[in-house]
Short mmCIF file of C-alpha atoms in Angstrom, two decimals:
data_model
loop_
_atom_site.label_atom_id
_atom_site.label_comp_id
_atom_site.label_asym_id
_atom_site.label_seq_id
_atom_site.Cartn_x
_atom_site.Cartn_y
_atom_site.Cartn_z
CA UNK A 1 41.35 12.96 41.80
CA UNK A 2 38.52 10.72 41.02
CA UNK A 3 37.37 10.63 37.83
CA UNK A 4 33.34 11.89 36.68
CA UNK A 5 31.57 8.85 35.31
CA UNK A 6 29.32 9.42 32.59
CA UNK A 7 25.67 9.02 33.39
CA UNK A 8 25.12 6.06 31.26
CA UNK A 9 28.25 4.70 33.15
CA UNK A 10 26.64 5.24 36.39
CA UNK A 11 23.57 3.14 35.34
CA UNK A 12 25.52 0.38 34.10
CA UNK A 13 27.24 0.34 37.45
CA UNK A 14 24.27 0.48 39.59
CA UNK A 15 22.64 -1.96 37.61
CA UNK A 16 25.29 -4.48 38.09
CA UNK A 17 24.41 -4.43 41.44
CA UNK A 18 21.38 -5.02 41.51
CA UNK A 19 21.32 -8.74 41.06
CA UNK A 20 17.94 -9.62 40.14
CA UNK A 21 18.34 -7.40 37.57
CA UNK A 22 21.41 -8.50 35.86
CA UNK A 23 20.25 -12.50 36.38
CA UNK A 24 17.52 -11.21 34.27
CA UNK A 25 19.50 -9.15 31.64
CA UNK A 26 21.77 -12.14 31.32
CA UNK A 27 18.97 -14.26 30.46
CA UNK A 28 17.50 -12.16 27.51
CA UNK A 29 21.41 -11.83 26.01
CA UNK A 30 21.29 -15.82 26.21
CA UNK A 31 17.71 -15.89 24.60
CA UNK A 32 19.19 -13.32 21.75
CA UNK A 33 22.06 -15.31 21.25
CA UNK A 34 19.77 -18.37 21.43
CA UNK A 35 17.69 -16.76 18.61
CA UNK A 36 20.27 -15.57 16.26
CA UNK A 37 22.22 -19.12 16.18
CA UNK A 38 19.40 -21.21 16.55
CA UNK A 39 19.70 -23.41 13.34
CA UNK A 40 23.17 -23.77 14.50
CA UNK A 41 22.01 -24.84 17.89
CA UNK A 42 18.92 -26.72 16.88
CA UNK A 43 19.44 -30.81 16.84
CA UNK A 44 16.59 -30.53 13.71
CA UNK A 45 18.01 -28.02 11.39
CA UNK A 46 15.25 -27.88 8.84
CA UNK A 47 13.31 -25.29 8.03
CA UNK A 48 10.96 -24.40 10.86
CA UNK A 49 11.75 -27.32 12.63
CA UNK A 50 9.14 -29.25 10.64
CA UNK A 51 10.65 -32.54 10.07
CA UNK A 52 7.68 -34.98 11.33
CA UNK A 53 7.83 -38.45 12.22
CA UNK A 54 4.04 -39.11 13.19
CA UNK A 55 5.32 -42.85 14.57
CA UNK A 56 7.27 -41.09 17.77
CA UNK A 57 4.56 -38.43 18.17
CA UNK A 58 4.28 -36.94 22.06
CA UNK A 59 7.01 -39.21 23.29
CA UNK A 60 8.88 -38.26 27.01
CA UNK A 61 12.08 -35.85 27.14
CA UNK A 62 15.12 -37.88 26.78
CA UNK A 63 13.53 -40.34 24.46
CA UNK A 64 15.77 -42.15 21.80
CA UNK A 65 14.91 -43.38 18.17
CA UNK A 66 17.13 -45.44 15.18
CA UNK A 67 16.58 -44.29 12.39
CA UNK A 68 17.45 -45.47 8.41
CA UNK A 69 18.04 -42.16 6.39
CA UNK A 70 16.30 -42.78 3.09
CA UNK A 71 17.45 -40.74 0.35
CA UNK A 72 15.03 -38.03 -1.16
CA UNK A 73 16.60 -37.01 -4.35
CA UNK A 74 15.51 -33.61 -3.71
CA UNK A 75 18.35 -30.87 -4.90
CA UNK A 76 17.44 -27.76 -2.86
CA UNK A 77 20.38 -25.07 -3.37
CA UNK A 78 20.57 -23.48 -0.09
CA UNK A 79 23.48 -20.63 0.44
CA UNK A 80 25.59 -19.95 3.81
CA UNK A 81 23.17 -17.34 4.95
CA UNK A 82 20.13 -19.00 4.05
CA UNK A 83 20.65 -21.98 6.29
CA UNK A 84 21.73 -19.89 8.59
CA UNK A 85 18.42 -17.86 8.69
CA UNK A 86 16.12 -20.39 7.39
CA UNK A 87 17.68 -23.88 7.80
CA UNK A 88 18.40 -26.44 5.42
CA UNK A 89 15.51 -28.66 3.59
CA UNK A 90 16.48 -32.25 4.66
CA UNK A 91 17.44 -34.41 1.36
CA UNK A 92 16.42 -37.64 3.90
CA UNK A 93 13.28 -39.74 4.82
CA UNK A 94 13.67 -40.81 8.44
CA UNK A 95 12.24 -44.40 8.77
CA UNK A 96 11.98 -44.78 12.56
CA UNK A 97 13.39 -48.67 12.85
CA UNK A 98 14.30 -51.15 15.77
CA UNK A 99 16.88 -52.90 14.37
CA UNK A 100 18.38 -54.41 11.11
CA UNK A 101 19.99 -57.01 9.49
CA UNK A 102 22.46 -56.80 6.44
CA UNK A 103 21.96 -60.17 3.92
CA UNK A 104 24.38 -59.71 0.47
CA UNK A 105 22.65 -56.83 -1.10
CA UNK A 106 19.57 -56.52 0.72
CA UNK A 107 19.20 -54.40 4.32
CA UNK A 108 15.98 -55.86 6.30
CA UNK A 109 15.10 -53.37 8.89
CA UNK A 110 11.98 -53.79 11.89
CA UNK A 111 9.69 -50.46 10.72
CA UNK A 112 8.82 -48.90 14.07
CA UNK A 113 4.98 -48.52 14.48
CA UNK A 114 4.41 -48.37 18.25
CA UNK A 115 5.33 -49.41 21.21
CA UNK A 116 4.20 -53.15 20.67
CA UNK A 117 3.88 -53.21 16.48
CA UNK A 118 6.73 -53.27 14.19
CA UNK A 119 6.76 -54.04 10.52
CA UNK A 120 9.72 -55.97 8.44
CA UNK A 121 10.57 -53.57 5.14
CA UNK A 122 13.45 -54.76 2.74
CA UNK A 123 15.84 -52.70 1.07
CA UNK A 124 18.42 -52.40 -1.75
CA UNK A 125 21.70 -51.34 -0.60
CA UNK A 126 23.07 -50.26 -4.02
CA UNK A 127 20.15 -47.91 -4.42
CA UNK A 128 20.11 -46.54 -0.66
CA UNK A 129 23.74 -46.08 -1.23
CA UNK A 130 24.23 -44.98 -4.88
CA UNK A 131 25.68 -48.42 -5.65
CA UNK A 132 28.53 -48.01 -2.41
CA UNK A 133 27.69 -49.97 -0.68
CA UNK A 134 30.29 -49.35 2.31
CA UNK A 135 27.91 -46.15 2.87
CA UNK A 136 25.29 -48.20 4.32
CA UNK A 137 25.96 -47.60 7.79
CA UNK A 138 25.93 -44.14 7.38
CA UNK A 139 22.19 -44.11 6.80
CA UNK A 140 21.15 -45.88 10.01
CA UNK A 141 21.61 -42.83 13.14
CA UNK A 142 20.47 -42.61 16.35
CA UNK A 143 18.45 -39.67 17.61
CA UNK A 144 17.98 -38.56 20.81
CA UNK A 145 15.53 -35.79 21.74
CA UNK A 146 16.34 -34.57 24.45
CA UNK A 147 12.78 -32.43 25.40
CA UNK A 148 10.95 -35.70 23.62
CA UNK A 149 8.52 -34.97 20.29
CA UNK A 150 5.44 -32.85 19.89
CA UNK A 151 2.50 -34.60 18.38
CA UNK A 152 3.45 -34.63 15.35
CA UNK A 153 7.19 -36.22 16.28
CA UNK A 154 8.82 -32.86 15.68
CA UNK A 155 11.23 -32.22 17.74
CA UNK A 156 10.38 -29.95 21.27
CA UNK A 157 13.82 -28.89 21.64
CA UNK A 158 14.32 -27.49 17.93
CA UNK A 159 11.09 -25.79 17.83
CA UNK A 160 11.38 -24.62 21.42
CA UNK A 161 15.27 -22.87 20.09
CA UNK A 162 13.88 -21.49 17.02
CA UNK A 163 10.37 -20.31 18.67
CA UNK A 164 12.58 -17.94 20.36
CA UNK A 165 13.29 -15.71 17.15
CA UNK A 166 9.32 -15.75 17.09
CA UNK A 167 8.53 -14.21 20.42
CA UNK A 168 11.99 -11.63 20.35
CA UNK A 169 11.29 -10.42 17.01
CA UNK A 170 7.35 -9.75 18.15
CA UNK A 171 8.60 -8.17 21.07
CA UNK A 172 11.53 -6.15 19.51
CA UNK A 173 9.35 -4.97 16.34
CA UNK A 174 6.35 -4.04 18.72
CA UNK A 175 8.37 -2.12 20.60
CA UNK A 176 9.68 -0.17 18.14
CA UNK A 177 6.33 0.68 16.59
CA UNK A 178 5.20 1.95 20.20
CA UNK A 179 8.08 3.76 20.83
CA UNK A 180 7.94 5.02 17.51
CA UNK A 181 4.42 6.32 17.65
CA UNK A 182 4.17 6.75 21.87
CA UNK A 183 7.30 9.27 21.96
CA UNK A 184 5.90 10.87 18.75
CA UNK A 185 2.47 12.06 19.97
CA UNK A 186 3.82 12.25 23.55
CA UNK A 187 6.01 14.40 23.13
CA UNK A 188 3.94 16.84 20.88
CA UNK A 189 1.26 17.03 23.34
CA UNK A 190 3.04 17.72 26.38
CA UNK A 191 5.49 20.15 24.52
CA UNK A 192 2.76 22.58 22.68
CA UNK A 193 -0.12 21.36 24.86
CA UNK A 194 -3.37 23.15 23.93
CA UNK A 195 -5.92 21.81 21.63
CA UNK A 196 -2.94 19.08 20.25
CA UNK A 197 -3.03 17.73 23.82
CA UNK A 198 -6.63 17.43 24.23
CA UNK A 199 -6.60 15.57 20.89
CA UNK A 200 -3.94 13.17 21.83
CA UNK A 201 -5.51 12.46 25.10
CA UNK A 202 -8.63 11.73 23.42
CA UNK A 203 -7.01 9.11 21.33
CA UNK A 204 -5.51 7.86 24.48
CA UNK A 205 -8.38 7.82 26.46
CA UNK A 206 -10.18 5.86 23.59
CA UNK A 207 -7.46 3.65 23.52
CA UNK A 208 -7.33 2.59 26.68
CA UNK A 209 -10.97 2.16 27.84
CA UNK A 210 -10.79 -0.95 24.66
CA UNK A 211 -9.39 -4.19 26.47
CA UNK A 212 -5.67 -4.69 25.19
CA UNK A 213 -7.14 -7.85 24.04
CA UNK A 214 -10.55 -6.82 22.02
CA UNK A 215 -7.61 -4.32 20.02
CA UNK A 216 -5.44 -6.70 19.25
CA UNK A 217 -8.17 -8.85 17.80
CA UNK A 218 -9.42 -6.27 16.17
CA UNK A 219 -6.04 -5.03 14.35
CA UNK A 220 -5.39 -9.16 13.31
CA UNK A 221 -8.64 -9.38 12.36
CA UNK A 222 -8.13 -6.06 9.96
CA UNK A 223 -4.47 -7.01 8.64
CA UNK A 224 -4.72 -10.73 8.55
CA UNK A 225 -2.98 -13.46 10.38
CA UNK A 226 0.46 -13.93 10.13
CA UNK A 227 4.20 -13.41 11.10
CA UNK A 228 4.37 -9.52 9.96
CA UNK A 229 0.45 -8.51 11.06
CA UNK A 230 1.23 -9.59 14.51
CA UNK A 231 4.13 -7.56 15.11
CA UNK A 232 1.77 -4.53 13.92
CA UNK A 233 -1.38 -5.64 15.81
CA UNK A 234 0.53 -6.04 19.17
CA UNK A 235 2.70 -2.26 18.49
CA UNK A 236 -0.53 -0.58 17.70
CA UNK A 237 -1.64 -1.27 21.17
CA UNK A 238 1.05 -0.26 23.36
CA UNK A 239 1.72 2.58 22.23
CA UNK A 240 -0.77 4.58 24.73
CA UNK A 241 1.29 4.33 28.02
CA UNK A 242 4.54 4.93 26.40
CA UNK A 243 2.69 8.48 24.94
CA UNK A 244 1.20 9.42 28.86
CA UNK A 245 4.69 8.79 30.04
CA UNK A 246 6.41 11.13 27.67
CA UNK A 247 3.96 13.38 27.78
CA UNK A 248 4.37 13.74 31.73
CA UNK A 249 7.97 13.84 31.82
CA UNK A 250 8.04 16.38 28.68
CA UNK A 251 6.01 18.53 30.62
CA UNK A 252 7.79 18.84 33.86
CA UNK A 253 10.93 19.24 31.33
CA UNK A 254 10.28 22.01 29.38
CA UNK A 255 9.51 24.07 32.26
CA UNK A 256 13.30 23.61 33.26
CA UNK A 257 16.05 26.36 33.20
CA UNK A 258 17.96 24.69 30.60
CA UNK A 259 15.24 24.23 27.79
CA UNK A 260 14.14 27.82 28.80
CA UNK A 261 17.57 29.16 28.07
CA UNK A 262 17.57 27.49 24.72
CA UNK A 263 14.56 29.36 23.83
CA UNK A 264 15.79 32.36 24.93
CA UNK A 265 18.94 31.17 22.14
CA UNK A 266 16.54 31.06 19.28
CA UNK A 267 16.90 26.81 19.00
CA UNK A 268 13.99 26.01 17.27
CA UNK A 269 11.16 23.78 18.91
CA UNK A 270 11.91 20.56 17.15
CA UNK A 271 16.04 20.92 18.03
CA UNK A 272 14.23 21.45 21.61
CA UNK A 273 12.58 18.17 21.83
CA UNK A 274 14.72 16.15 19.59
CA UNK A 275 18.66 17.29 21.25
CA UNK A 276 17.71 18.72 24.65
CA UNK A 277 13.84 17.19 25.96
CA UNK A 278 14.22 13.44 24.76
CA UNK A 279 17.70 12.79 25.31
CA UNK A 280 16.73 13.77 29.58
CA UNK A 281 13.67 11.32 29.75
CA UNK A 282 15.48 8.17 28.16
CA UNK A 283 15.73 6.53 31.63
CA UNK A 284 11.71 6.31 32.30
CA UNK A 285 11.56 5.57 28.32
CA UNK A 286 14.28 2.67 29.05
CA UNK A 287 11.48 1.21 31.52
CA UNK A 288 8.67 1.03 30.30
CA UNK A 289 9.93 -0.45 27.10
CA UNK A 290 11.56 -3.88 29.44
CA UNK A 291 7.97 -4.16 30.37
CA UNK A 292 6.07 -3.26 26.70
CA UNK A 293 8.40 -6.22 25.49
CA UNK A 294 7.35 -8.79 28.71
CA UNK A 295 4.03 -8.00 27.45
CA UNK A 296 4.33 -7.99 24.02
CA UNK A 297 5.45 -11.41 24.56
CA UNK A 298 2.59 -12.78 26.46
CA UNK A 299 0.14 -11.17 23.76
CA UNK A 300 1.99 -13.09 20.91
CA UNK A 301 1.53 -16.16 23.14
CA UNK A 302 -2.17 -15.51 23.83
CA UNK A 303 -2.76 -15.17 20.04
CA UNK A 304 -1.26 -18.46 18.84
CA UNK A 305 -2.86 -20.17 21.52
CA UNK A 306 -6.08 -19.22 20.27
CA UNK A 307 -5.01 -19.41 16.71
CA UNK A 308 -4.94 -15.86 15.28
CA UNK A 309 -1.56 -15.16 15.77
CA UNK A 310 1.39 -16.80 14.31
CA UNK A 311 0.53 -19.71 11.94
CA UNK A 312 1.46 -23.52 11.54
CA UNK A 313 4.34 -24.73 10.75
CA UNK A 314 6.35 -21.81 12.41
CA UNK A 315 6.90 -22.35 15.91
CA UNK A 316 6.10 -20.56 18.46
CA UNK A 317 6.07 -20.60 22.21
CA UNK A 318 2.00 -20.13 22.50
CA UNK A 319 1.55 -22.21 19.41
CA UNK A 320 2.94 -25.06 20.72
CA UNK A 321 1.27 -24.92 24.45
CA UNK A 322 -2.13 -25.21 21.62
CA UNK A 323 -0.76 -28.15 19.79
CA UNK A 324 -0.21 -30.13 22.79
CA UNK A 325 -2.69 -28.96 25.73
CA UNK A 326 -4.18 -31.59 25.85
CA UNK A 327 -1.45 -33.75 27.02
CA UNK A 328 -1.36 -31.68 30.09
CA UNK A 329 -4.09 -34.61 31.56
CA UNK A 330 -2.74 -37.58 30.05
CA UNK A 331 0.83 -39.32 30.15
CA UNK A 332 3.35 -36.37 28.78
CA UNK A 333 2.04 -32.90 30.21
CA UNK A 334 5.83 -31.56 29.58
CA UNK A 335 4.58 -31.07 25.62
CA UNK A 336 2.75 -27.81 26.81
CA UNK A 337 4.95 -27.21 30.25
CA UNK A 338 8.27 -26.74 28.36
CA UNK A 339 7.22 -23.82 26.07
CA UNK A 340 5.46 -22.71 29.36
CA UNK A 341 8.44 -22.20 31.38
CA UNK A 342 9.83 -20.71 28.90
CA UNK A 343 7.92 -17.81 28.45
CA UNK A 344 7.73 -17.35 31.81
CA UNK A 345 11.46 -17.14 32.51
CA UNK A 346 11.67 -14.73 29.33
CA UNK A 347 8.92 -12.46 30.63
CA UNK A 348 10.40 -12.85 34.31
CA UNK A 349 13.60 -11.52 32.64
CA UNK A 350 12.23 -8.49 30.97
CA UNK A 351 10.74 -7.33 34.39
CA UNK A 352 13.58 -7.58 36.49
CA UNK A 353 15.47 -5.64 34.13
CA UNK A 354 12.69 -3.29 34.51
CA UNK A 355 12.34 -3.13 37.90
CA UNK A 356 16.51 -2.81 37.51
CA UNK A 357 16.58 -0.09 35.36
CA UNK A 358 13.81 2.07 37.05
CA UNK A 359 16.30 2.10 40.17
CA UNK A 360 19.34 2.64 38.22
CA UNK A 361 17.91 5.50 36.30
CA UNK A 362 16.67 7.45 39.45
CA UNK A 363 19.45 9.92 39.93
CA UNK A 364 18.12 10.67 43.51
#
């Protein structure tokens, strides 16, 4: 005898299936994972990905630099979990260099300028090394960066990895907040309709005849600019269709045999809605959410672009298309292509899983 899969079970099957769908729910695990180990990942582990070396600024992906490591006697006491979460404050200068010669105790090194300019610099070895000389060797690396360098010489790559944590955690915190406040008020008004409807709709209605835009500039403007006031801004503004689409399905609910045999049980309204109501509109929930984080995402981007969302040195996606825009028309348009394609692929993701989930959750 066959065994009864579980609902959930069922939509985890027919979602494999659909193969858009999964291509695009294996790209936002990557991006998590991407986001949760990205100083691990990241080639420039300091904090933010700020280290700048204004002589290689907006230089071509796969571009390679020597480097002499100059010691910065800084002591910064960093613990496991804070490099982890925050990277680790470089205790190094990076002198970009061409080449170098070693004569007794004296290390002559060709300063990199540009293309055609270099610049002779000489060195003590004892003090470079701490007086070990033997260490000296250790100090001259080669980088290779692999995206190229913004225009400040940061590296794309690092800041694209860590950007990541910037535009899931806007997208993950906003869509909380809507949920949060969307299921609230949805489900109140289409549960007890009446004059707590009308007011909800109102607030809807009001809502959503303000372009999503004009809100969220209004809600930065009001809170401030910054990491925390974004996630706020953009979750105060999406809230609206997940409250219509609870209120709709609540309403065709309640009018069910089940929910009107646990009235007739004496369960009280809020065990109702919380264990019985909610529980059977998930699925359309599950949906909209994929595509309230897609455009959560795109919102964040729109705001750093125009420089009222997330602010300098943090990366982000639409931060960096700003920095470097205008290389789009000169020799390196990758500088604002990269970050680009990036949030397209991530927003691409969210609405195939979407588009996935509204098929796997329809039980005809």
């Amino acid at each position: 005898m066959k065994r009864n899969l579980s609902y959930s079970r069922q939509i985890w099957i027919r979602l494999k299936k659909n193969k858009p769908a999964f291509a695009g729910l294996m790209i936002i695990a990557i991006t998590f994972l991407i986001a949760l180990f990205a100083y691990v990942i990241a080639p420039d582990k300091s904090p933010n990905a700020d280290l700048q070396t204004v002589e290689i600024q907006a230089k071509k992906p796969g571009y390679t630099q020597q480097f002499l490591k100059i010691p910065d006697n800084k002591h910064v006491r960093t613990s496991l979990a804070g490099s982890f979460f925050n990277g680790v404050v470089s205790q190094y200068k990076y002198l970009p260099i061409t080449g170098y010669t070693i004569n007794g105790n004296e290390l002559q090194v060709k300063k990199y300028v540009d293309d055609d300019t270099t610049v002779s610099q000489v060195f003590s070895i004892s003090k470079l090394t701490g007086n070990n000389p033997a260490d000296i060797t250790k100090l001259i690396i080669t980088k290779k960066y692999w995206l190229g360098t913004d225009s400040y010489g940061r590296d794309i790559l690092s800041r694209l990895i860590i950007g990541t944590r910037v535009s899931l955690a806007v997208g993950l915190v906003s869509v909380l907040i809507s949920l949060l406040l969307g299921i609230l008020l949805g489900a109140i008004a289409g549960y007890y309709r009446v004059w707590i409807d009308d007011l909800v709709m109102w607030l809807v209605n009001i809502s959503w005849s303000i372009p999503t835009l004009l809100l969220v500039f209004a809600f930065t403007m009001a809170l401030g600019k910054g990491f925390w006031q974004i996630f706020i801004a953009v979750g105060l503004t999406m809230w609206v269709s997940v409250a219509r689409l609870v209120r709709g399905q609540v309403m065709a609910v309640k009018e069910l045999e089940y929910i009107q045999a646990a009235k007739a049980l004496g369960y009280t309204n809020s065990r109702i809605i919380l264990r019985h109501i909610l529980p059977n509109i998930s699925g359309p929930v599950m949906v909209i959410a994929a595509g309230n984080f897609a455009t959560a995402i795109i919102i964040e981007a729109g705001l750093s672009f125009l420089g009222i969302g997330v602010q300098p040195p943090m990366p982000s996606w639409g931060l960096m298309i700003k920095e470097n825009y205008n290389f789009i028309i000169t020799h390196n348009p990758f500088l604002a292509i990269i970050p680009g394609i990036a949030i397209m692929l991530l927003v691409l993701a969210f609405n195939l899983l979407g588009n996935g989930l509204r098929d796997a959750v329809d039980v005809k």
